[in-house]
Amino acid sequence: MVRDLQPTPEPDPALSTLDRLNPNRSSSAPSPALGRLGHPGNAEQLEELYERWKADPASTDPVWRGFFEGFELGCQLRPPARSGSTAPAVAGDVLPQARLYNLLFAYRALGHTLAHLDPLGIAPHENPDLALSTFRFTEAELDQVFDSGTLGGGGPRTLRDILAFLRETYCGTLGVEFMHIMNFAIRRWLRDRMERNRNQPVFTPAQQRRVLEKIIAAESLERFLHTRYVGQKRFSLEGGETLIAVLDSLLEACPANGVEEVVIGMAHRGRLNVLVNTLGKSRRKLFTEFHENYVPETVLGDGDVKYHLGYENTITTSENKKLRVSLAPNPSHLEAVDPVVEGKARARQRLREDTVKREKVLPVLIHGDGAFIGQGVVAETLNLSKLEGYKTGGTIHIIVNNQIAFTTVPIDSRSTRYCTAPAKSLGLPIFHVNGDDPLSACAVIQLALEFRQRFHEDIVLDIVCYRKHGHNEGDEPNFTQPTLYSEIDQHPSVSRLLARRLLDAGVITEEQIQKIRSQLDVVSEDALRESREAVTKFQPKLRPDFRCPALLEPVPTGVPGPSLAKLGRLISTIPADFQINTKIRKMLDQRRAMAEGKAPLDWACAEHLAFASLLTSGHPIRLSGQDSRRGTFSQRHSAIYDLRTRARYIPLKNLSKDQASFCVYNSPLSEAAVLGFDYGYSLDCPDMLILWEAQFGDFANGAQTQIDQYIAAAESKWGVTSRITLLLPHGYHGQGPEHSSARLERFLQLSAEDNWVVTYPSTPANYFHLLRRQSLRKTVKPLVVMTPKGMLRDPRASSPVKDCTRGCFEEVLPDPAMASGARRVILCSGKVYFDLAEFREKHGLKDTAVIRLEQIYPLHETKLQAIVGKHAADAEIVWCQEEPRNMGAWNHLESKLRALFRKEIRYAGRRASASPATGALAIHALEQNQLLASAFNFKAPTQNPKSEIPPTTRHKPPASSSRNRNRKHKRKAPRSSR
Ligand SMILES: Cc1ncc(C[n+]2csc(CCOP(=O)(O)OP(=O)(O)O)c2C)c(N)n1
Ligand SMILES: [Mg+2]
């Protein structure tokens, strides 16, 4: 009854603060708080209140705060000698019990520091913070009886019993960090759950034998591979075999806890073992992959090494329950798989209509100790765990903590005691378990699952173990860790230790153990024989280039005018009782007018109409990115807010009753984790248009690992495809080095074998068609879009709505002002087209056509040839770009264009540069003018060394031209809060 313990709501104003806190100072009746101190019936509440105050003083009532402060002070002081009437009664009667509560708190918080976690070490020495004397108890008081508060159900216990209880629960082979959790319901649940059985595993003999079987299976597979494929990399799990037993216990417990599917992500260590012993991949298949002539049959691309491959299976538990289990393919980059698995899990939850509780699909991430603390994406992924657009109902993290990373030991790899420190910042429960105690580990994983299903939060199990061999099997650990490895050589295996324990307990016999081992050997030998027969068939040969011609086929994406007008009304209609900002109202009215053809279409409206048309024809969309609801440039406004209440209304969610779902999320300030998440989501929801938007395109490099290792190469490596769409604001507006370039060149460098589509559309209508094509096209490929900033509001870059009513995405746009007969053809992409067209008009240059490559990869060569072919056969062909010569599309296109047109292509653009753009607006304007002049071979009055035409003044532009450029720039500059 917590209510009873609440301090008096209105303390007697006649009492001083101290009087109210300490009745012993007052002649009045004691306050309810102190009056009940030590009363066994209220001990639990008092103790909780005390814990809460310790964790966060501000969370408790000021009166209690004062009380506990005084109480702590009293605990620290030696009790004054009881002499006469001046001795406070509290010292003798109350403090020992209170000190006892203090001790309970301390053990729960710090008991893990005494736990025996390291299989290679001994239990730590005493922690002075947990010494009896710290609580001013003596050995002589060990048999004194105290109220044990909440400990294991409470009741009177001797100090000796209490200490034994605490040590057994918190200082055995399991160390628990949970007192940092600010949610008291969670803390209480964990505490009660652990103290109920003193953190001791309670398994039937059959369950114990199963744990041993799993450990032996893990060990046996490693040893078999070790002897049959000497020196071949497998990243042995030996020393950490407990992982396999833990995964088995987890999967066994899933059906009873309502889990139907488990999505696993893990790195190299023990992966082959998990594939075989957890996911049920056949040994025959695995052994085949070890053969030097092995060539994967199913992969169209280049394939991947065996310890990166994914797998999916439906396994049957010992209770005959089915469970879907998948292991995501992963690249070498440690932890990059984490957000991908989270995204996959969220997608699977969507497919199973499990989007409220998220209890049917469980994500499990298995980490290495070095990577967990070292890789920033871990923290970024943990931070997704409770966010509306990214949560997955809680992830179980398992760390195979072999206390080494390649050759680096913990003292060099972390500044913290535990490698699990990143999880602490999220307030997650963390269990550290000695890897030589698989029974404890298996018990904890079941608790972890119960916890996850109950509280829908992440939880961490840190299996402290060792690495029997070097980092891989060709690696000699004695070069760098000679002492450690002589210890490891002497150390009995996990299976031997557990076997001994179960033999001693009479749970198993020596014969039964032998039988388990020999059966496994037979299975492995049979599989090896079969695999040898299979590998004789392999004939390695170089494969041809992989192409996807469907990528250049037109996809009709026009939407009839009346439908667009109707959609325009829907996206601009807000509930009558919504009071909205007048500028937003105006913007919505403009959108309606644009859709009805009364005003030219801008980009944001084109995007909204593309989305609306897809949604109303049953195609779901997810858009995520930093500030994507409003849009970085205040252009999108997909969510409208009520001025009085901030109630949110999303027109695209309210188009029709049977529309597909539209999800738009402001992401956290992360690139790697968020793009990884959205990519993972796209893998399992291939019918959904999933867009990730960078704040500015250059920030995408924070997610470069995801782009390199997954998005560009996944189809080639693992045969998995995705419709992920990257929206990357790009364009030179003089905003400086970091807000200009989405690094188009990087995407083009990664372009091969039709692995994705790279575009830089120049009109809202073509963007409209592009988005629709990406959603509607049967061929599933990632799409990279250089999206506008200044063009968002540039009247030159608007479209008549009728351009959306017919046709399809145009990979190449002919010059609307000069369809044929030009003596010079300038090829370009995106925004620079408008600058070129304006320059041509301004200077009356009539012999030049400007042709846009709206899609740069794959290049629609026949279309381009046909459009260019309309101009003079001997026309000069120029490539013009805003980006420096070593950036942009030039390097990618030059040889292709030269081969296509059988002539040299002249370059017009900024000269090669280390930085993407100048920081000075005036220089930007000068450079921009010069590259335009260069494209037309127009003799400009001034020239700049940053461009490819002869240098003149770079730092001192003529005042007049500089002023002009600035004015011009201002008109087009994107409106961004940056
Ligand atoms: C991002 C990244 N950096 C470096 C590496 C090279 N590398 C592969 S394994 C490894 C050690 C990993 O240590 P840990 O996470 O403790 O896993 P363990 O191998 O000990 O299981 C390193 C540095 C990598 N694969 N990925
Ligand atoms: Mg390690």
Short mmCIF file of C-alpha atoms and ligand atoms in Angstrom, two decimals, residues 269 368-370 400-406, ligand 2:
data_model
loop_
_atom_site.label_atom_id
_atom_site.label_comp_id
_atom_site.label_asym_id
_atom_site.label_seq_id
_atom_site.Cartn_x
_atom_site.Cartn_y
_atom_site.Cartn_z
CA ARG A 269 32.01 -15.97 -35.15
CA GLY A 368 31.12 -9.85 -30.73
CA ASP A 369 32.44 -8.07 -27.66
CA GLY A 370 34.83 -5.87 -29.62
CA VAL A 400 29.69 -13.88 -27.68
CA ASN A 401 32.18 -12.16 -25.44
CA ASN A 402 35.37 -14.10 -26.04
CA GLN A 403 37.31 -11.23 -24.45
CA ILE A 404 39.28 -10.49 -27.54
CA ALA A 405 38.80 -8.78 -30.87
CA PHE A 406 41.17 -10.19 -33.49
MG MG B 2 35.59 -11.01 -29.37
#
